[in-house]
Protein backbone atom coordinates (compact mmCIF):
# COMPACT_ATOMS: atom_id res chain seq x y z
CA MET A 1 89.15 94.21 132.72
CA GLN A 2 91.16 95.85 130.11
CA ARG A 3 90.35 93.90 126.23
CA LEU A 4 93.64 92.81 124.82
CA GLU A 5 93.77 92.57 121.00
CA ILE A 6 95.22 88.97 120.50
CA THR A 7 96.35 87.56 116.84
CA CYS A 8 96.46 83.29 116.95
CA ILE A 9 98.13 82.28 114.17
CA GLU A 10 97.10 78.59 113.05
CA HIS A 11 99.21 76.30 111.21
CA ALA A 12 96.80 73.51 110.13
CA PRO A 13 93.12 73.14 110.18
CA PHE A 14 93.33 71.12 113.50
CA GLU A 15 95.10 73.47 115.26
CA GLY A 16 93.33 76.19 117.36
CA PRO A 17 93.60 78.32 120.53
CA GLY A 18 91.97 75.10 122.29
CA CYS A 19 91.68 75.97 125.94
CA MET A 20 93.32 79.36 125.27
CA LEU A 21 89.64 80.28 123.51
CA ASP A 22 88.01 80.34 126.85
CA TRP A 23 90.56 83.06 127.95
CA ALA A 24 91.32 84.59 124.87
CA GLY A 25 87.38 84.88 123.73
CA ARG A 26 87.05 87.46 126.48
CA HIS A 27 89.34 89.82 124.27
CA ARG A 28 89.75 90.95 120.85
CA LEU A 29 90.81 87.53 119.04
CA SER A 30 91.69 87.46 115.41
CA ARG A 31 92.35 83.92 114.17
CA ILE A 32 94.71 83.65 111.14
CA ARG A 33 94.89 80.43 109.01
CA ILE A 34 98.21 81.11 107.73
CA TRP A 35 98.34 77.89 105.77
CA GLU A 36 95.71 78.95 103.55
CA GLY A 37 97.38 82.05 102.66
CA ALA A 38 96.17 84.58 104.87
CA ASP A 39 97.64 87.76 105.49
CA PRO A 40 98.32 88.38 109.24
CA GLY A 41 98.44 91.91 108.76
CA ASP A 42 100.92 94.26 111.14
CA LEU A 43 101.81 91.61 113.93
CA LEU A 44 103.42 94.64 115.58
CA LYS A 45 99.74 95.80 116.17
CA PRO A 46 98.11 93.00 118.78
CA ASP A 47 98.88 93.33 122.67
CA LEU A 48 99.63 89.34 122.33
CA LEU A 49 100.42 86.89 119.36
CA ILE A 50 100.09 83.39 120.11
CA LEU A 51 102.03 80.97 117.36
CA MET A 52 100.24 77.41 117.41
CA GLY A 53 101.61 74.43 116.31
CA GLY A 54 101.39 72.18 113.28
CA PRO A 55 102.87 68.94 111.63
CA MET A 56 105.31 70.77 109.60
CA GLY A 57 109.04 71.55 110.63
CA ALA A 58 109.93 75.21 111.12
CA CYS A 59 112.71 74.64 108.06
CA GLU A 60 109.89 73.00 105.52
CA GLU A 61 109.56 76.02 103.40
CA SER A 62 109.96 74.17 100.23
CA ARG A 63 106.54 72.25 101.06
CA HIS A 64 104.96 74.96 103.22
CA PRO A 65 106.23 78.47 101.43
CA TRP A 66 104.35 80.74 103.57
CA LEU A 67 106.61 79.90 106.26
CA ILE A 68 109.44 82.29 104.52
CA ARG A 69 106.75 85.04 105.15
CA GLU A 70 105.81 83.96 108.45
CA LYS A 71 109.13 83.63 109.99
CA GLU A 72 110.01 87.17 108.50
CA TRP A 73 106.95 88.55 110.55
CA ILE A 74 107.61 86.88 113.69
CA ARG A 75 111.28 88.02 113.57
CA GLN A 76 110.04 91.82 112.89
CA ARG A 77 108.00 91.35 116.17
CA ALA A 78 110.55 90.27 117.92
CA HIS A 79 112.79 92.85 117.37
CA ALA A 80 110.00 95.37 117.91
């Protein structure tokens, strides 16, 4: 089995990979707690990107300034 490099971006302390952890845990899994200011690094590098949900809306940049950076990172990944 090929081991994938997976990055999981979490948006709140109570959000995580949940039941996907059983599968993703067999690969190289990086969990990024973006609400704490963690920099996910190069999002073009992982084979798979998992974006978890959260209590915030995508347009709440004034309350959650990290959304601005995250959306730009995701945009770069989508365009690649």
